[in-house]
Short mmCIF file of C-alpha atoms and ligand atoms in Angstrom, two decimals:
data_model
loop_
_atom_site.label_atom_id
_atom_site.label_comp_id
_atom_site.label_asym_id
_atom_site.label_seq_id
_atom_site.Cartn_x
_atom_site.Cartn_y
_atom_site.Cartn_z
CA MET A 1175 0.00 0.00 0.00
CA SER A 1176 1.60 3.21 -1.14
CA GLY A 1177 0.93 6.37 -3.05
CA VAL A 1178 -1.47 9.29 -3.02
CA LEU A 1179 -4.54 9.35 -5.25
CA VAL A 1180 -6.21 12.70 -5.86
CA VAL A 1181 -9.74 12.66 -7.23
CA GLY A 1182 -10.01 15.69 -9.53
CA GLU A 1183 -13.30 17.51 -9.89
CA ILE A 1184 -14.77 18.61 -13.18
CA ASP A 1185 -17.86 20.77 -13.55
CA ARG A 1186 -19.47 22.80 -16.33
CA ASP A 1187 -16.54 25.21 -16.35
CA GLY A 1188 -13.89 22.47 -16.52
CA ILE A 1189 -11.52 21.44 -13.74
CA ARG A 1190 -12.63 23.04 -10.47
CA PRO A 1191 -9.94 25.27 -8.91
CA GLY A 1192 -9.98 23.14 -5.76
CA THR A 1193 -8.33 20.32 -7.71
CA ALA A 1194 -5.03 22.25 -7.85
CA GLU A 1195 -5.24 22.57 -4.06
CA LEU A 1196 -5.75 18.81 -3.69
CA ILE A 1197 -2.71 18.30 -5.90
CA SER A 1198 -0.49 20.58 -3.81
CA ALA A 1199 -1.59 18.78 -0.61
CA GLY A 1200 -0.98 15.43 -2.34
CA ALA A 1201 2.43 16.52 -3.63
CA ALA A 1202 3.45 17.54 -0.10
CA LEU A 1203 2.40 14.10 1.25
CA SER A 1204 4.28 12.45 -1.58
CA GLU A 1205 7.44 14.42 -0.74
CA GLN A 1206 7.08 13.45 2.91
CA GLY A 1207 7.16 9.75 1.98
CA ALA A 1208 3.60 8.73 1.11
CA GLY A 1209 4.59 7.49 -2.35
CA PRO A 1210 3.93 8.74 -5.87
CA LEU A 1211 1.05 11.08 -6.62
CA ALA A 1212 -1.62 10.11 -9.16
CA VAL A 1213 -4.63 12.18 -10.20
CA ALA A 1214 -7.83 10.46 -11.31
CA LEU A 1215 -10.26 12.30 -13.57
CA ILE A 1216 -13.67 10.65 -13.68
CA ALA A 1217 -15.92 12.28 -16.28
CA ALA A 1218 -17.21 11.81 -19.81
CA ASP A 1219 -14.71 14.39 -21.05
CA ALA A 1220 -11.91 13.50 -18.63
CA ALA A 1221 -9.36 13.08 -21.42
CA SER A 1222 -9.67 16.73 -22.44
CA HIS A 1223 -8.60 17.99 -19.00
CA THR A 1224 -5.30 16.18 -18.48
CA ALA A 1225 -3.12 19.22 -19.28
CA THR A 1226 -4.82 21.28 -16.53
CA VAL A 1227 -3.92 18.77 -13.81
CA ASN A 1228 -0.42 18.00 -15.08
CA LEU A 1229 1.01 20.13 -12.27
CA ALA A 1230 4.18 19.96 -10.21
CA GLY A 1231 4.44 16.70 -8.29
CA VAL A 1232 1.95 14.68 -10.33
CA ALA A 1233 3.50 11.38 -11.49
CA GLU A 1234 0.48 9.88 -13.23
CA ILE A 1235 -2.91 10.95 -14.55
CA LEU A 1236 -5.65 8.34 -14.72
CA VAL A 1237 -8.36 9.08 -17.25
CA VAL A 1238 -11.63 7.34 -16.36
CA ALA A 1239 -14.24 7.94 -19.04
CA SER A 1240 -17.67 8.04 -17.44
CA PRO A 1241 -20.61 6.73 -19.48
CA GLU A 1242 -22.70 9.59 -18.05
CA PRO A 1243 -22.50 13.06 -19.59
CA ARG A 1244 -22.64 14.71 -16.14
CA PHE A 1245 -21.34 13.92 -12.67
CA GLU A 1246 -23.13 10.88 -11.30
CA ALA A 1247 -22.27 9.88 -7.74
CA HIS A 1248 -22.62 6.12 -8.22
CA VAL A 1249 -20.41 6.10 -11.28
CA ALA A 1250 -17.74 8.00 -9.33
CA GLN A 1251 -18.20 5.61 -6.41
CA VAL A 1252 -17.74 2.46 -8.52
CA ALA A 1253 -14.76 4.03 -10.32
CA LEU A 1254 -13.04 5.05 -7.08
CA GLU A 1255 -13.67 1.63 -5.51
CA ALA A 1256 -12.09 -0.03 -8.54
CA LEU A 1257 -9.09 2.35 -8.46
CA ILE A 1258 -8.53 1.69 -4.76
CA ALA A 1259 -8.80 -2.09 -5.30
CA SER A 1260 -6.31 -2.09 -8.18
CA ARG A 1261 -3.82 0.50 -6.90
CA ASN A 1262 -4.04 0.21 -3.13
CA PRO A 1263 -3.13 3.86 -2.41
CA ALA A 1264 -2.17 4.89 1.11
CA VAL A 1265 -4.25 8.08 0.86
CA VAL A 1266 -7.09 9.31 -1.33
CA LEU A 1267 -7.65 13.08 -1.37
CA ALA A 1268 -10.90 14.61 -2.64
CA GLY A 1269 -12.60 17.96 -2.10
CA HIS A 1270 -14.99 18.62 0.76
CA THR A 1271 -17.57 19.52 -1.87
CA VAL A 1272 -21.13 18.62 -2.72
CA ASP A 1273 -19.98 16.20 -5.44
CA SER A 1274 -17.37 14.37 -3.37
CA LEU A 1275 -19.62 14.23 -0.32
CA GLY A 1276 -22.00 12.33 -2.60
CA PHE A 1277 -19.72 9.32 -3.00
CA VAL A 1278 -16.43 9.38 -1.05
CA PRO A 1279 -18.01 8.65 2.37
CA ALA A 1280 -19.87 5.73 0.77
CA VAL A 1281 -16.62 4.34 -0.64
CA ALA A 1282 -15.03 4.67 2.82
CA ALA A 1283 -17.94 2.97 4.58
CA ARG A 1284 -18.25 0.11 2.08
CA GLY A 1285 -14.49 -0.52 2.01
CA LYS A 1286 -14.02 -0.01 5.78
CA HIS A 1287 -11.38 2.62 5.02
CA GLY A 1288 -10.24 5.42 7.31
CA PHE A 1289 -12.11 8.65 6.59
CA ALA A 1290 -12.04 12.31 7.60
CA SER A 1291 -14.05 15.22 6.19
CA ASP A 1292 -13.59 19.01 6.15
CA VAL A 1293 -9.86 18.62 6.69
CA THR A 1294 -7.71 21.78 6.70
CA GLY A 1295 -4.23 20.24 6.98
CA VAL A 1296 -2.52 16.95 6.15
CA SER A 1297 0.94 15.58 6.82
CA TRP A 1298 2.70 12.24 6.60
CA SER A 1299 4.45 10.41 9.41
CA GLY A 1300 4.44 6.75 8.42
CA GLY A 1301 0.72 7.28 7.76
CA VAL A 1302 -1.46 10.24 7.02
CA ILE A 1303 -2.32 12.72 9.77
CA ALA A 1304 -5.34 14.92 9.16
CA ARG A 1305 -6.08 18.19 10.93
CA ARG A 1306 -9.61 19.49 11.25
CA GLY A 1307 -11.70 21.65 13.55
CA ALA A 1308 -13.55 20.20 16.51
CA TYR A 1309 -16.22 21.63 18.82
CA GLY A 1310 -17.37 24.27 16.35
CA ASP A 1311 -13.77 24.98 15.33
CA LYS A 1312 -12.84 26.03 18.85
CA LEU A 1313 -10.24 23.26 18.87
CA SER A 1314 -8.00 21.92 16.16
CA ALA A 1315 -7.89 18.11 16.24
CA GLU A 1316 -5.23 15.89 14.70
CA LEU A 1317 -6.44 12.51 13.55
CA ASP A 1318 -4.33 9.50 12.74
CA PHE A 1319 -5.53 6.20 11.37
CA PRO A 1320 -3.88 3.30 13.19
CA ALA A 1321 -5.73 0.56 11.27
CA LYS A 1322 -3.91 -0.59 8.14
CA GLY A 1323 -5.51 0.34 4.84
CA THR A 1324 -6.33 3.20 2.56
CA VAL A 1325 -7.45 6.46 4.19
CA LEU A 1326 -9.90 8.77 2.40
CA VAL A 1327 -9.68 12.48 3.25
CA LEU A 1328 -11.91 15.33 2.09
CA LEU A 1329 -10.05 18.65 2.06
CA ARG A 1330 -11.74 21.99 2.64
CA GLU A 1331 -11.57 24.24 -0.42
CA GLY A 1332 -9.42 27.32 0.07
CA ALA A 1333 -7.37 25.76 2.88
CA PHE A 1334 -4.39 24.78 0.68
CA ALA A 1335 -2.33 26.80 -1.77
CA PRO A 1336 -2.94 25.60 -5.33
CA ALA A 1337 -0.20 23.61 -7.09
CA GLU A 1338 1.55 25.42 -9.90
CA GLY A 1339 3.91 24.69 -12.73
CA GLY A 1340 3.99 21.94 -15.28
CA GLY A 1341 4.46 18.35 -14.20
CA GLY A 1342 5.78 15.46 -16.22
CA ALA A 1343 2.98 12.99 -15.58
CA THR A 1344 2.33 9.87 -17.60
CA ILE A 1345 -1.24 9.48 -18.75
CA SER A 1346 -3.13 6.21 -18.77
CA ALA A 1347 -6.73 5.08 -19.07
CA PRO A 1348 -7.53 2.18 -16.73
CA ASP A 1349 -10.19 -0.12 -18.08
CA LEU A 1350 -13.02 0.03 -15.52
CA GLU A 1351 -16.45 -1.54 -15.79
CA LEU A 1352 -18.79 1.45 -15.34
CA GLY A 1353 -21.49 0.65 -17.89
CA ASP A 1354 -24.51 0.33 -15.59
CA ALA A 1355 -23.13 1.96 -12.47
CA ALA A 1356 -25.42 5.02 -12.70
CA ARG A 1357 -28.40 4.91 -10.36
CA SER A 1358 -29.76 8.42 -10.67
CA GLU A 1359 -31.04 10.38 -13.61
CA HIS A 1360 -30.16 13.98 -14.36
CA VAL A 1361 -33.48 15.81 -14.63
CA GLU A 1362 -32.72 19.51 -14.81
CA LEU A 1363 -30.03 22.03 -14.07
CA LEU A 1364 -31.30 24.93 -11.99
CA GLU A 1365 -29.25 28.11 -12.08
CA PRO A 1366 -28.88 29.82 -8.69
CA PRO A 1367 -31.33 32.69 -8.21
CA SER A 1368 -30.05 35.85 -9.89
CA GLY A 1369 -28.38 38.06 -7.32
CA ASP A 1370 -26.64 35.09 -5.76
CA VAL A 1371 -22.96 35.68 -6.13
CA ASP A 1372 -19.94 33.43 -5.98
CA ILE A 1373 -17.98 35.07 -3.20
CA THR A 1374 -15.28 32.38 -3.45
CA LYS A 1375 -14.12 33.82 -6.78
CA ALA A 1376 -14.01 37.50 -5.75
CA ASP A 1377 -10.69 39.33 -5.40
CA PHE A 1378 -12.17 42.05 -3.20
CA LEU A 1379 -14.82 41.33 -0.59
CA LEU A 1380 -16.67 43.91 1.43
CA ALA A 1381 -17.91 41.90 4.39
CA ILE A 1382 -20.58 43.25 6.70
CA GLY A 1383 -21.51 42.01 10.15
CA ARG A 1384 -24.02 42.56 12.91
CA GLY A 1385 -22.43 45.95 13.49
CA ILE A 1386 -24.56 47.36 10.66
CA ASP A 1387 -27.46 46.86 13.06
CA ASP A 1388 -30.32 47.45 10.64
CA GLU A 1389 -31.53 45.61 7.53
CA GLU A 1390 -32.14 48.96 5.85
CA ARG A 1391 -28.39 49.56 5.81
CA VAL A 1392 -27.77 46.54 3.55
CA PRO A 1393 -28.63 48.29 0.24
CA GLU A 1394 -26.27 51.14 1.23
CA MET A 1395 -23.49 48.61 1.75
CA GLN A 1396 -24.32 46.93 -1.56
CA GLU A 1397 -24.02 50.32 -3.28
CA LEU A 1398 -20.70 50.97 -1.59
CA ALA A 1399 -19.44 47.54 -2.67
CA ASP A 1400 -20.52 48.23 -6.27
CA LYS A 1401 -18.75 51.60 -6.23
CA MET A 1402 -15.55 50.07 -4.93
CA GLY A 1403 -15.67 47.11 -7.31
CA ALA A 1404 -16.10 44.75 -4.37
CA THR A 1405 -18.43 41.80 -3.84
CA LEU A 1406 -20.70 41.97 -0.79
CA SER A 1407 -20.41 39.16 1.74
CA ALA A 1408 -21.54 38.83 5.34
CA SER A 1409 -21.25 37.10 8.67
CA ARG A 1410 -23.80 34.51 9.63
CA PRO A 1411 -26.16 36.59 11.81
CA LEU A 1412 -27.10 38.64 8.73
CA VAL A 1413 -27.88 35.47 6.81
CA ASP A 1414 -29.86 34.01 9.72
CA ALA A 1415 -31.87 37.24 9.90
CA GLY A 1416 -32.63 36.96 6.17
CA TRP A 1417 -30.91 40.28 5.37
CA VAL A 1418 -28.54 38.74 2.82
CA SER A 1419 -28.54 35.44 0.97
CA GLY A 1420 -26.91 32.27 2.26
CA ALA A 1421 -24.55 32.34 -0.74
CA GLN A 1422 -22.95 35.43 0.80
CA GLN A 1423 -22.06 33.87 4.16
CA VAL A 1424 -18.39 33.56 5.02
CA GLY A 1425 -17.28 31.08 7.64
CA GLN A 1426 -17.30 27.59 8.96
CA SER A 1427 -20.90 26.93 7.96
CA GLY A 1428 -20.65 29.29 4.99
CA LYS A 1429 -17.98 29.67 2.32
CA THR A 1430 -14.21 29.69 2.61
CA VAL A 1431 -12.89 32.72 0.74
CA THR A 1432 -9.40 33.73 -0.34
CA PRO A 1433 -9.71 37.24 -1.79
CA LYS A 1434 -6.81 39.63 -2.22
CA VAL A 1435 -8.60 42.10 0.05
CA TYR A 1436 -11.17 41.40 2.79
CA LEU A 1437 -12.67 44.57 4.23
CA ALA A 1438 -14.68 43.67 7.32
CA LEU A 1439 -17.14 46.25 8.64
CA GLY A 1440 -18.71 45.57 12.05
CA ILE A 1441 -17.59 41.94 12.29
CA SER A 1442 -16.23 40.78 15.65
CA GLY A 1443 -14.03 37.95 14.32
CA ALA A 1444 -15.61 34.89 15.95
CA VAL A 1445 -13.67 31.65 15.31
CA GLN A 1446 -16.43 30.34 13.08
CA HIS A 1447 -16.20 33.44 10.90
CA VAL A 1448 -12.41 33.53 10.83
CA ALA A 1449 -12.37 29.86 9.73
CA GLY A 1450 -13.70 31.05 6.38
CA MET A 1451 -11.58 34.13 5.73
CA SER A 1452 -8.23 33.86 7.51
CA LYS A 1453 -6.51 32.98 4.21
CA ALA A 1454 -7.41 36.34 2.65
CA LYS A 1455 -4.24 38.06 1.50
CA THR A 1456 -4.97 41.39 3.17
CA ILE A 1457 -7.53 41.76 5.94
CA ILE A 1458 -8.76 45.23 6.86
CA ALA A 1459 -11.05 45.51 9.87
CA VAL A 1460 -13.24 48.36 11.00
CA ASN A 1461 -14.78 47.91 14.43
CA SER A 1462 -15.75 50.30 17.21
CA ASP A 1463 -14.44 47.88 19.85
CA PRO A 1464 -10.64 47.96 20.14
CA GLU A 1465 -10.76 44.50 21.79
CA ALA A 1466 -12.61 42.87 18.86
CA PRO A 1467 -10.81 39.59 18.00
CA ILE A 1468 -10.81 40.44 14.29
CA PHE A 1469 -7.96 42.89 14.97
CA ALA A 1470 -5.73 39.94 15.93
CA ILE A 1471 -5.75 38.67 12.34
CA ALA A 1472 -6.16 41.95 10.43
CA GLN A 1473 -3.12 43.52 8.77
CA TYR A 1474 -4.85 46.91 8.90
CA GLY A 1475 -7.45 48.01 11.39
CA ALA A 1476 -9.45 51.07 12.32
CA VAL A 1477 -11.17 51.47 15.68
CA ALA A 1478 -13.98 53.53 14.27
CA ASP A 1479 -17.67 53.73 13.54
CA LEU A 1480 -18.23 51.72 10.40
CA PHE A 1481 -20.76 54.20 9.02
CA GLU A 1482 -18.24 57.03 9.23
CA VAL A 1483 -15.69 54.90 7.38
CA ALA A 1484 -18.34 53.85 4.83
CA ALA A 1485 -19.26 57.52 4.23
CA GLU A 1486 -15.61 58.39 3.67
CA LEU A 1487 -15.20 55.49 1.23
CA GLU A 1488 -18.36 56.63 -0.62
CA GLN A 1489 -16.71 60.02 -1.10
CA GLN A 1490 -13.39 58.56 -2.21
CA PHE A 1491 -14.96 56.20 -4.73
CA GLY A 1492 -17.89 58.46 -5.63
C1 FAD B 2411 -21.60 25.77 14.64
C2 FAD B 2411 -21.50 27.25 14.34
C3 FAD B 2411 -21.21 27.65 13.04
C4 FAD B 2411 -21.11 29.02 12.74
N1 FAD B 2411 -20.79 29.37 11.47
C5 FAD B 2411 -20.58 30.68 11.20
C6 FAD B 2411 -20.18 31.10 9.89
O1 FAD B 2411 -20.05 30.29 8.96
N2 FAD B 2411 -19.97 32.41 9.70
C7 FAD B 2411 -20.11 33.36 10.68
O2 FAD B 2411 -19.88 34.56 10.41
N3 FAD B 2411 -20.51 32.99 11.90
C8 FAD B 2411 -20.75 31.69 12.18
N4 FAD B 2411 -21.17 31.34 13.43
C9 FAD B 2411 -21.55 32.42 14.38
C10 FAD B 2411 -20.35 33.02 15.10
O3 FAD B 2411 -20.11 32.31 16.29
C11 FAD B 2411 -20.63 34.49 15.47
O4 FAD B 2411 -21.79 34.55 16.26
C12 FAD B 2411 -20.77 35.42 14.27
O5 FAD B 2411 -19.68 35.26 13.40
C13 FAD B 2411 -20.83 36.85 14.75
O6 FAD B 2411 -21.09 37.68 13.67
P1 FAD B 2411 -20.71 39.22 13.72
O7 FAD B 2411 -19.24 39.36 13.93
O8 FAD B 2411 -21.30 39.88 12.55
O9 FAD B 2411 -21.52 39.74 15.00
P2 FAD B 2411 -21.04 40.14 16.45
O10 FAD B 2411 -20.19 39.10 17.06
O11 FAD B 2411 -22.25 40.58 17.19
O12 FAD B 2411 -20.10 41.39 16.18
C14 FAD B 2411 -20.53 42.62 15.74
C15 FAD B 2411 -19.34 43.56 15.81
O13 FAD B 2411 -19.69 44.82 15.28
C16 FAD B 2411 -19.06 45.83 16.07
N5 FAD B 2411 -19.85 47.06 15.90
C17 FAD B 2411 -21.09 47.32 16.34
N6 FAD B 2411 -21.49 48.52 15.92
C18 FAD B 2411 -20.47 49.04 15.18
C19 FAD B 2411 -20.27 50.25 14.47
N7 FAD B 2411 -21.24 51.20 14.39
N8 FAD B 2411 -19.09 50.45 13.84
C20 FAD B 2411 -18.10 49.51 13.90
N9 FAD B 2411 -18.25 48.34 14.56
C21 FAD B 2411 -19.43 48.10 15.18
C22 FAD B 2411 -19.07 45.30 17.48
O14 FAD B 2411 -18.03 45.88 18.26
C23 FAD B 2411 -18.85 43.81 17.25
O15 FAD B 2411 -17.47 43.46 17.31
C24 FAD B 2411 -21.32 29.99 13.76
C25 FAD B 2411 -21.60 29.57 15.04
C26 FAD B 2411 -21.69 28.23 15.34
C27 FAD B 2411 -21.99 27.82 16.77
#
């Protein structure tokens, strides 16, 4: 049993960006002694995406042509089970995403493999060690897997730097029996409601928290974000109150974001919020409380009334 197997993810736009993060985590494990790194692509058009995943550290790319035109969890499950049976990897890395959550836990349960989800760090010490939050992210737990056998780990998107550079991988197409693996039928693709934004792709996020105090202030903040070329995001209380959409929530139970700039107005910096934004390149916090925990992780901070700062920004960008 040796080697790292990354399960790449492909959606309508091609390879999902999280796949490069899985590869960098896999390459690090490989360097630490876990064995060679292979990337499996399971999709009808898998063969057309090999160049995108031929990144530094990848030794082999496995092209698994799915008989289904779109992602189908049972096809992915059967394919991954067959790959594990034939290759016996020490570790399988997949994204902590809706698609992977649809089949990787099932593979782990059926094969009695080790399993951890929502993992934010991995290392190798004769076996894989996975780090993840515990007790609402108040603690960081390290898990090891003493039983022998393959361990399946789902990595949180945004928690690892993406792999870069060209690799020199060999490409092969294992012959897997997937013909009648599908058990669900694709009925319809529903676009998210207009207005829902993908905050994970934004370079500049204006994030608002309970400090704005009044739902009527939200449109003002949206206008300010538009003026500044930022995307509006929020802490959970604003989502729970129905003031902004769930797609805009940053944090442990929301999205993990990695913008170049994260401007937080009236956000205290609770651990569950910070879990989703601590990897932002530059964090700027505005809070009237000098003791607010957000200042501990912000590169720039202003102890100020957020509305005064917002008014000044309106002027500057007006
Ligand atoms: C299991 C679990 C999961 C969770 N998941 C998430 C998550 O994904 N995302 C998330 O955000 N939270 C999450 N939470 C909630 C989290 O614990 C906090 O309650 C939440 O992040 C607080 O949001 P906030 O900072 O906007 O509000 P508060 O903590 O109330 O902070 C408001 C801040 O605004 C400041 N302020 C007030 N008025 C002004 C003003 N006029 N000018 C400037 N500053 C002002 C205050 O000083 C204060 O620091 C979760 C909690 C649990 C238990």
